[in-house]
Coordinates of C-alpha atoms in Angstrom, one line a residue:
Chain A
X16 CA 89.9 65.3 85.8
X17 CA 90.1 67.8 83.6
X18 CA 88.9 70.3 86.1
X19 CA 92.0 68.9 88.4
X20 CA 94.4 69.8 85.5
X21 CA 92.7 73.1 85.1
X22 CA 93.1 73.8 88.8
X23 CA 96.6 73.1 89.0
X24 CA 97.5 74.8 85.9
X25 CA 95.6 78.2 87.6
X26 CA 97.0 77.2 91.0
X27 CA 100.8 77.6 89.1
X28 CA 99.9 80.8 87.5
X29 CA 98.9 82.0 90.4
X30 CA 102.0 81.3 92.3
X31 CA 103.6 83.5 89.6
X32 CA 101.2 86.4 90.2
X33 CA 101.8 86.3 93.9
X34 CA 105.6 85.8 93.9
X35 CA 106.7 89.3 93.5
X36 CA 104.8 90.7 96.2
X37 CA 106.3 88.0 98.4
X38 CA 109.9 89.2 97.4
X39 CA 109.3 92.9 97.7
X40 CA 107.9 92.3 101.2
X41 CA 111.0 90.2 102.7
X42 CA 113.2 92.8 101.0
X43 CA 112.0 96.1 102.5
X44 CA 112.2 94.1 105.9
X45 CA 115.6 92.8 105.1
X46 CA 117.2 96.1 103.7
X47 CA 115.0 98.8 105.3
X48 CA 113.8 97.7 108.9
X49 CA 116.8 95.2 109.3
X50 CA 116.6 92.0 110.6
X51 CA 114.9 88.8 110.1
X52 CA 111.2 88.5 108.8
X53 CA 109.2 88.0 112.3
X54 CA 106.9 84.9 112.2
X55 CA 108.7 83.2 108.9
X56 CA 107.1 79.6 109.1
X57 CA 103.7 81.7 109.6
X58 CA 103.9 84.1 106.6
X59 CA 105.1 80.9 104.4
X60 CA 102.3 79.1 105.1
X61 CA 99.9 82.3 104.6
X62 CA 101.4 82.6 101.1
X63 CA 101.0 79.0 100.4
X64 CA 97.1 79.2 101.1
X65 CA 96.8 83.0 98.7
X66 CA 98.2 81.0 96.1
X67 CA 96.2 77.9 96.1
X68 CA 92.9 80.2 97.2
X69 CA 93.6 82.0 94.2
X70 CA 94.1 79.7 91.8
X71 CA 90.7 77.7 93.1
X72 CA 89.1 80.9 93.1
X73 CA 90.0 81.8 89.1
X74 CA 88.6 78.3 88.3
X75 CA 85.4 78.6 89.8
X76 CA 84.7 82.3 88.9
X77 CA 85.5 80.5 85.0
X78 CA 82.9 77.9 85.6
X79 CA 80.1 79.8 87.7
X80 CA 80.3 83.6 87.8
X81 CA 81.1 84.3 84.1
X82 CA 78.8 81.8 82.9
X83 CA 75.8 82.9 85.1
X84 CA 76.0 86.7 84.1
X85 CA 76.1 85.8 80.8
X86 CA 73.2 83.1 81.4
X87 CA 71.2 85.7 83.1
X88 CA 71.6 88.3 80.3
X89 CA 70.4 85.9 77.6
X90 CA 67.4 84.9 79.8
X91 CA 66.6 88.6 80.3
X92 CA 66.9 89.5 76.8
X93 CA 65.5 86.3 75.2
X94 CA 62.6 87.4 72.0
X95 CA 60.0 85.1 73.7
X96 CA 60.6 86.5 77.4
X97 CA 60.1 90.1 76.3
X98 CA 57.3 89.3 73.7
X99 CA 55.6 88.2 76.9
X100 CA 56.4 90.9 79.5
X101 CA 56.4 93.7 77.1
X102 CA 54.2 92.5 74.2
X103 CA 56.3 93.7 71.9
X104 CA 58.3 91.9 68.8
X105 CA 62.2 91.9 68.8
X106 CA 62.4 94.4 66.1
X107 CA 60.0 96.9 67.8
X108 CA 61.2 96.9 71.0
X109 CA 62.5 100.2 73.0
X110 CA 64.3 100.7 76.4
X111 CA 61.3 101.0 78.6
X112 CA 61.0 96.9 77.6
X113 CA 63.8 95.5 79.4
X114 CA 62.8 96.8 82.8
X115 CA 63.1 93.3 84.1
X116 CA 66.6 94.0 83.1
X117 CA 67.1 97.3 85.4
X118 CA 65.0 95.9 88.2
X119 CA 67.6 92.6 88.1
X120 CA 70.4 95.0 87.9
X121 CA 69.1 96.9 91.1
X122 CA 68.5 94.1 93.1
X123 CA 72.1 92.4 92.4
X124 CA 73.7 96.0 92.9
X125 CA 72.1 96.6 96.4
X126 CA 71.9 93.0 97.8
X127 CA 75.9 92.1 97.2
X128 CA 76.5 95.7 98.7
X129 CA 74.9 95.7 101.6
X130 CA 76.6 92.2 102.4
X131 CA 79.7 93.4 101.4
X132 CA 82.8 92.8 104.2
X133 CA 85.1 95.7 103.4
X134 CA 81.9 97.9 103.6
X135 CA 81.0 96.8 106.8
X136 CA 84.7 97.6 107.9
X137 CA 84.8 100.7 106.7
X138 CA 81.6 101.8 108.1
X139 CA 82.3 100.9 111.6
X140 CA 85.8 102.4 111.2
X141 CA 83.9 105.9 110.0
X142 CA 81.3 105.6 112.8
X143 CA 83.8 105.8 115.4
X144 CA 86.2 108.3 113.9
X145 CA 83.2 110.7 113.4
X146 CA 82.4 110.4 116.9
X147 CA 78.8 108.5 115.9
X148 CA 78.0 111.3 113.6
X149 CA 77.9 108.8 110.4
X150 CA 75.8 105.6 111.3
X151 CA 76.6 102.4 110.3
X152 CA 73.4 101.2 108.6
X153 CA 72.8 104.9 107.4
X154 CA 76.3 104.5 105.2
X155 CA 76.1 100.9 104.3
X156 CA 72.3 101.8 102.8
X157 CA 73.6 104.7 100.8
X158 CA 76.5 103.0 99.3
X159 CA 73.8 100.5 98.3
X160 CA 71.2 102.7 97.1
X161 CA 74.4 103.9 94.9
X162 CA 75.3 100.9 93.6
X163 CA 72.1 99.1 92.6
X164 CA 70.9 102.8 90.9
X165 CA 74.6 103.0 89.4
X166 CA 74.2 99.4 88.0
X167 CA 70.6 99.5 86.7
X168 CA 71.6 103.0 85.1
X169 CA 74.6 101.4 83.3
X170 CA 72.1 98.6 81.8
X171 CA 70.4 101.4 80.7
X172 CA 73.2 102.9 78.9
X173 CA 73.9 99.3 77.3
X174 CA 70.9 99.0 75.8
X175 CA 70.6 102.4 74.6
X176 CA 74.1 102.5 73.3
X177 CA 74.6 106.4 74.8
X178 CA 78.1 107.1 74.8
X179 CA 79.8 106.1 78.5
X180 CA 81.8 109.5 79.0
X181 CA 78.7 111.8 79.0
X182 CA 77.3 109.9 81.6
X183 CA 80.5 109.9 83.8
X184 CA 81.4 113.4 82.9
X185 CA 77.8 114.1 84.1
X186 CA 78.0 112.1 87.3
X187 CA 81.3 113.8 88.2
X188 CA 79.9 117.5 87.6
X189 CA 77.2 116.1 90.3
X190 CA 79.8 115.2 92.3
X191 CA 81.5 118.5 92.1
X192 CA 78.6 120.2 93.1
X193 CA 77.9 118.3 96.3
X194 CA 81.7 118.3 97.3
X195 CA 81.1 122.4 97.6
X196 CA 78.0 121.9 99.4
X197 CA 78.6 118.5 102.0
X198 CA 79.9 118.7 105.4
X199 CA 83.7 118.3 105.3
X200 CA 84.2 115.0 107.3
X201 CA 81.8 113.3 104.8
X202 CA 84.1 114.0 101.5
X203 CA 87.1 111.8 101.5
X204 CA 84.5 108.9 103.0
X205 CA 82.2 109.4 99.9
X206 CA 84.9 109.4 97.2
X207 CA 86.5 106.4 99.2
X208 CA 83.1 104.4 99.0
X209 CA 83.0 104.3 95.8
X210 CA 86.0 101.7 95.3
X211 CA 85.5 99.7 98.0
X212 CA 81.9 98.4 96.6
X213 CA 83.1 96.5 94.1
X214 CA 84.0 93.2 95.7
X215 CA 85.8 90.2 94.1
X216 CA 82.7 88.1 93.5
X217 CA 80.5 91.0 92.3
X218 CA 82.7 92.4 89.4
X219 CA 83.1 89.0 87.4
X220 CA 79.4 88.9 87.5
X221 CA 78.5 92.1 86.9
X222 CA 81.3 92.2 83.7
X223 CA 79.5 89.1 82.4
X224 CA 76.2 90.7 82.7
X225 CA 77.0 93.9 80.7
X226 CA 78.9 91.6 78.0
X227 CA 75.9 89.2 77.7
X228 CA 73.6 92.2 77.3
X229 CA 75.8 93.7 74.5
X230 CA 76.0 90.8 72.8
X231 CA 72.1 90.0 72.9
X232 CA 70.9 93.4 72.1
X233 CA 70.4 94.3 68.6
X234 CA 73.1 97.2 67.5
X235 CA 75.3 96.7 70.3
X236 CA 79.1 95.5 70.0
X237 CA 80.5 93.7 73.4
X238 CA 83.8 95.9 72.8
X239 CA 82.1 99.2 72.4
X240 CA 79.2 99.1 74.7
X241 CA 79.7 95.7 76.9
X242 CA 82.1 97.5 79.8
X243 CA 81.1 100.2 82.0
X244 CA 78.8 98.6 84.6
X245 CA 81.7 99.0 87.2
X246 CA 82.3 102.1 86.3
X247 CA 78.7 103.0 87.1
X248 CA 78.9 100.9 90.6
X249 CA 81.8 103.1 91.4
X250 CA 80.4 106.4 90.7
X251 CA 77.4 106.4 92.1
X252 CA 77.9 105.8 95.7
X253 CA 80.2 109.1 95.8
X254 CA 76.8 110.7 95.2
X255 CA 74.5 108.8 97.6
X256 CA 77.2 109.1 100.2
X257 CA 77.6 112.7 99.9
X258 CA 73.8 113.0 99.8
X259 CA 73.5 111.1 102.9
X260 CA 76.3 113.3 104.4
X261 CA 73.8 116.4 103.1
X262 CA 71.1 114.8 104.5
X263 CA 72.6 114.3 107.7
X264 CA 73.8 117.9 108.4
X265 CA 70.9 119.2 107.2
X266 CA 69.0 117.5 109.8
X267 CA 71.3 118.1 112.2
X268 CA 71.0 122.3 111.9
X269 CA 66.9 121.6 112.2
X270 CA 67.8 120.1 115.5
X271 CA 71.6 119.7 116.6
X272 CA 70.5 117.1 119.1
X273 CA 69.8 114.9 116.3
X274 CA 73.6 114.6 115.4
X275 CA 73.8 112.1 118.2
X276 CA 71.2 109.3 117.3
X277 CA 71.7 109.7 113.6
X278 CA 72.6 106.1 113.4
X279 CA 69.6 104.8 114.8
Chain B
X19 CA 96.2 75.0 115.7
X20 CA 92.3 75.4 117.0
X21 CA 92.5 79.2 116.7
X22 CA 93.7 78.9 112.8
X23 CA 90.8 76.6 112.2
X24 CA 88.2 78.7 113.9
X25 CA 89.4 81.7 111.6
X26 CA 89.1 79.4 108.6
X27 CA 85.7 78.6 109.4
X28 CA 85.2 82.2 109.8
X29 CA 86.5 83.1 106.6
X30 CA 84.5 80.1 104.8
X31 CA 81.5 82.0 106.5
X32 CA 82.3 85.2 105.1
X33 CA 82.8 83.8 101.5
X34 CA 79.7 82.3 101.5
X35 CA 78.0 85.4 102.4
X36 CA 79.8 87.1 99.5
X37 CA 77.9 84.6 97.2
X38 CA 75.0 84.3 98.9
X39 CA 73.1 87.5 97.8
X40 CA 74.1 86.7 94.2
X41 CA 72.6 83.0 94.6
X42 CA 69.5 84.4 96.0
X43 CA 68.9 87.2 93.7
X44 CA 69.2 85.0 90.7
X45 CA 67.1 81.9 92.2
X46 CA 64.4 84.4 93.0
X47 CA 64.5 85.8 89.4
X48 CA 64.6 82.1 87.6
X49 CA 61.7 80.8 89.6
X50 CA 59.5 83.9 89.8
X51 CA 60.3 85.8 86.7
X52 CA 61.1 83.3 84.1
X53 CA 59.2 80.5 85.7
X54 CA 61.8 78.0 85.5
X55 CA 63.6 75.7 88.3
X56 CA 67.0 76.0 89.4
X57 CA 67.7 72.8 88.9
X58 CA 69.2 73.7 85.7
X59 CA 72.0 75.7 87.3
X60 CA 73.3 72.6 89.3
X61 CA 76.1 72.1 87.0
X62 CA 77.7 75.5 88.1
X63 CA 77.6 74.1 91.7
X64 CA 80.9 72.9 91.8
X65 CA 82.1 76.1 90.6
X66 CA 80.3 78.2 93.5
X67 CA 82.0 75.6 95.6
X68 CA 85.4 76.2 94.2
X69 CA 84.6 80.3 94.5
X70 CA 83.8 79.8 98.1
X71 CA 87.0 77.6 98.9
X72 CA 89.4 79.4 96.6
X73 CA 87.7 83.1 98.6
X74 CA 88.2 81.5 101.8
X75 CA 92.1 80.2 101.3
X76 CA 92.7 83.2 99.9
X77 CA 91.5 85.7 102.7
X78 CA 92.8 83.1 105.2
X79 CA 96.4 83.4 103.7
X80 CA 96.1 87.2 103.2
X81 CA 95.4 87.6 107.3
X82 CA 97.9 84.9 107.9
X83 CA 101.0 86.7 105.8
X84 CA 100.4 89.7 103.9
X85 CA 98.2 92.0 106.3
X86 CA 100.6 91.4 109.4
X87 CA 103.3 92.1 107.2
X88 CA 102.1 95.0 105.2
X89 CA 100.7 96.9 108.3
X90 CA 103.7 96.1 110.2
X91 CA 106.0 97.6 107.3
X92 CA 103.4 100.5 107.0
X93 CA 103.8 101.1 110.4
X94 CA 107.6 101.1 110.8
X95 CA 108.3 102.9 107.8
X96 CA 105.9 105.9 109.1
X97 CA 107.9 106.2 112.0
X98 CA 111.2 105.7 110.4
X99 CA 110.2 108.9 108.9
X100 CA 112.5 108.7 105.4
X101 CA 110.4 110.1 103.2
X102 CA 111.8 108.0 100.1
X103 CA 111.3 104.7 101.6
X104 CA 107.9 105.4 102.3
X105 CA 107.3 106.6 98.7
X106 CA 109.0 103.5 97.6
X107 CA 106.7 101.1 99.8
X108 CA 103.8 102.8 98.6
X109 CA 104.8 102.2 95.3
X110 CA 105.3 98.5 95.8
X111 CA 102.5 98.1 97.8
X112 CA 100.3 99.7 95.1
X113 CA 101.8 97.6 92.4
X114 CA 102.0 94.3 93.9
X115 CA 98.7 94.1 95.4
X116 CA 97.1 95.4 92.1
X117 CA 99.1 92.4 90.1
X118 CA 97.4 89.9 92.7
X119 CA 94.1 90.9 92.4
X120 CA 91.5 88.4 91.3
X121 CA 89.2 90.4 90.2
X122 CA 91.7 92.2 87.7
X123 CA 93.0 88.9 86.4
X124 CA 89.7 87.5 85.7
X125 CA 88.2 91.0 84.2
X126 CA 91.6 91.4 82.2
X127 CA 91.3 88.0 80.2
X128 CA 87.5 88.8 79.5
X129 CA 89.0 92.0 77.6
X130 CA 91.3 90.3 75.8
X131 CA 88.7 87.6 74.4
X132 CA 86.7 90.3 73.5
X133 CA 88.9 92.6 72.4
X134 CA 90.1 89.3 70.0
X135 CA 86.7 88.5 68.7
X136 CA 86.1 92.1 67.5
X137 CA 89.6 92.0 65.6
X138 CA 91.1 94.6 67.8
X139 CA 93.9 92.3 68.4
X140 CA 95.1 89.0 66.5
X141 CA 92.9 86.3 68.0
X142 CA 96.4 84.3 68.9
X143 CA 96.8 82.9 72.5
X144 CA 99.9 84.8 72.5
X145 CA 98.3 88.5 71.5
X146 CA 95.4 87.8 74.2
X147 CA 98.0 87.1 77.1
X148 CA 100.1 89.9 76.3
X149 CA 97.1 92.0 75.9
X150 CA 95.7 91.2 79.2
X151 CA 99.2 91.3 80.8
X152 CA 100.0 95.0 79.2
X153 CA 96.4 95.7 80.8
X154 CA 97.5 94.2 84.3
X155 CA 100.7 96.2 84.3
X156 CA 99.3 99.6 83.3
X157 CA 96.7 99.2 86.1
X158 CA 99.4 98.2 88.6
X159 CA 101.5 100.8 87.9
X160 CA 99.0 103.7 88.0
X161 CA 97.5 102.1 91.7
X162 CA 101.0 102.1 92.8
X163 CA 101.9 105.7 91.1
X164 CA 98.4 106.8 92.7
X165 CA 99.4 105.6 96.4
X166 CA 103.0 107.4 95.9
X167 CA 100.8 110.8 95.0
X168 CA 98.6 109.8 97.9
X169 CA 101.2 109.6 100.6
X170 CA 102.6 113.1 99.2
X171 CA 99.2 114.2 99.6
X172 CA 99.0 113.2 103.3
X173 CA 102.3 114.4 104.4
X174 CA 102.4 117.8 102.8
X175 CA 98.5 118.5 103.4
X176 CA 97.2 118.8 99.8
X177 CA 93.6 119.3 99.2
X178 CA 91.8 115.8 97.9
X179 CA 88.8 117.6 95.9
X180 CA 90.9 119.9 94.2
X181 CA 93.0 116.9 93.0
X182 CA 90.1 114.2 92.5
X183 CA 88.5 117.0 90.5
X184 CA 91.2 117.8 88.4
X185 CA 92.2 114.2 88.1
X186 CA 88.7 113.6 86.5
X187 CA 88.6 116.6 84.5
X188 CA 91.8 115.1 82.9
X189 CA 90.0 111.7 82.1
X190 CA 87.6 113.5 80.4
X191 CA 89.9 115.1 78.4
X192 CA 92.4 112.1 77.4
X193 CA 88.9 110.2 76.7
X194 CA 88.5 112.5 73.6
X195 CA 92.0 111.1 72.3
X196 CA 91.2 107.7 73.3
X197 CA 90.2 105.1 70.9
X198 CA 86.7 104.2 71.5
X199 CA 86.8 100.3 72.4
X200 CA 89.2 101.1 75.2
X201 CA 87.0 103.5 77.2
X202 CA 84.7 101.1 78.8
X203 CA 88.2 98.6 79.9
X204 CA 89.4 101.9 81.4
X205 CA 86.7 103.2 83.3
X206 CA 85.7 99.4 84.6
X207 CA 89.3 99.0 85.9
X208 CA 89.1 102.0 88.1
X209 CA 86.5 100.0 90.4
X210 CA 87.8 96.6 89.7
X211 CA 91.6 97.3 91.4
X212 CA 90.4 98.2 94.7
X213 CA 88.5 95.0 96.4
X214 CA 90.1 92.0 98.9
X215 CA 93.7 92.4 98.4
X216 CA 94.2 96.3 98.1
X217 CA 91.5 98.0 100.3
X218 CA 92.6 96.6 103.9
X219 CA 96.4 97.6 103.1
X220 CA 95.7 100.7 101.8
X221 CA 93.5 101.8 104.3
X222 CA 96.3 100.5 106.9
X223 CA 98.9 102.7 105.4
X224 CA 96.7 106.0 104.8
X225 CA 95.2 105.9 108.5
X226 CA 98.8 104.7 110.2
X227 CA 100.4 107.3 108.3
X228 CA 97.7 109.9 109.6
X229 CA 97.6 109.1 113.2
X230 CA 101.6 109.3 113.2
X231 CA 101.7 112.5 112.0
X232 CA 101.0 115.6 114.2
X233 CA 98.1 117.9 113.0
X234 CA 96.4 115.1 110.9
X235 CA 92.9 113.7 111.4
X236 CA 92.8 110.1 110.3
X237 CA 89.0 110.5 109.2
X238 CA 89.9 113.4 106.8
X239 CA 93.5 112.5 105.7
X240 CA 93.7 108.7 106.4
X241 CA 90.8 107.7 103.9
X242 CA 91.4 109.2 100.1
X243 CA 94.2 106.9 99.0
X244 CA 91.4 104.6 97.9
X245 CA 89.8 107.2 95.7
X246 CA 93.1 108.3 94.0
X247 CA 93.6 104.4 93.4
X248 CA 90.5 104.1 91.6
X249 CA 91.2 107.2 89.8
X250 CA 94.7 106.9 88.3
X251 CA 94.1 103.4 86.6
X252 CA 91.2 105.2 84.4
X253 CA 93.7 107.5 83.1
X254 CA 96.7 104.9 82.8
X255 CA 94.9 102.4 81.0
X256 CA 93.3 105.2 78.5
X257 CA 97.0 106.2 77.6
X258 CA 97.4 102.3 77.4
X259 CA 94.8 102.2 74.5
X260 CA 96.3 105.2 72.7
X261 CA 99.9 103.4 72.9
X262 CA 98.2 100.0 71.8
X263 CA 96.7 102.0 68.8
X264 CA 99.9 103.7 67.5
X265 CA 101.7 100.4 67.7

């Protein structure tokens, strides 16, 4: 019963969120393009689905993805679990003892990215636009490795409490150096793949994981240290995709015929 | 009718596929690393079903309404050739899609709760709501502004790497002035904005515009909008943090 009431409240909230978008689109159609909206009824039905779906998704998120991320962070940093796996008491823990956290972060980042529909679509588009030089699977794996390593390194930062800005600044210095050397073709695509990867399902889970870690690790504050995992997950794919482009160019230089079958 | 049902089923499968890797990785950890069972997670199954159902309806509705209209408008405006309306449309597209972005709604709420718990804002429902709303508005304006700049870039053929690099140099500079509690949220908001709703429409705008202009390559000019849409929110949220601190 309570679930139904909460769902209705969330659906009402999302109607308020979506309404301005609908109004703007209709206004543009009428004022700039002129003439009535084609397929008016279909579009009304579509907006109804958007509102209901958004509301239900947000309820489910609050009941599942946030608690799951918190729960995993709690279990992975539980003192008895750490005593068993690292053989050290809570007071004597060093960052290496949290290796299961890094493995979990790597697995979540890699697997969710590999299954990401937006990335599959972008990869296929890039494959056609580049005339086959950029492989669909190569690109997907490159991005997935980037996200996995990124989330993992982000957890390392939360556990050690090092400043986020240093990592981001260093990361972008690497990106700048790579941009100068990588083939021109791959550059915009690499920059975009940073944003594409972090999907609607992954972001809440990863955010909850970071906040949970910052709550559980001694001496960390959720507000100061808990955020930043999504930033890592957006930065590292840029590096890995640029590296993929550099590797592809290198192989092409060694034997030009390889350009054609890089995606195999 | 039959086609719609088929499309709905396909969307449901895709939402399941989104959730599946998470379920598998977490189950493996529960069973093999914590040597427990997955039965403790059963109460969350109902919420998981809501996530799948919600995402399915959401994406289905987007395909039915928002995507065709957005893409149609992007193409007609690109053909129409009026720079003013094109820029106005780019801004509205970025702003509108970001305000409705589920991941951003969720993360802004979480950020407000954390800020209240740490006494950075008062922990009343109104203060938290207004903080979360302010954060979302800031990010939405940032994405709108980024798309305006991105469209100008495609029209005038500006260099993307130079824009991105100077943008991030600016981010690093502003970070030194920003209160430390906003930095993490600001850096995250770049990645949060660009998912389900924004990416397909923005890609349509960029590739559509690049292919209707002479001498532009959709590969090198069409992409890049998303990169700008990930950068601008960082900068704007840092400035939002500085402004909140002053009040």
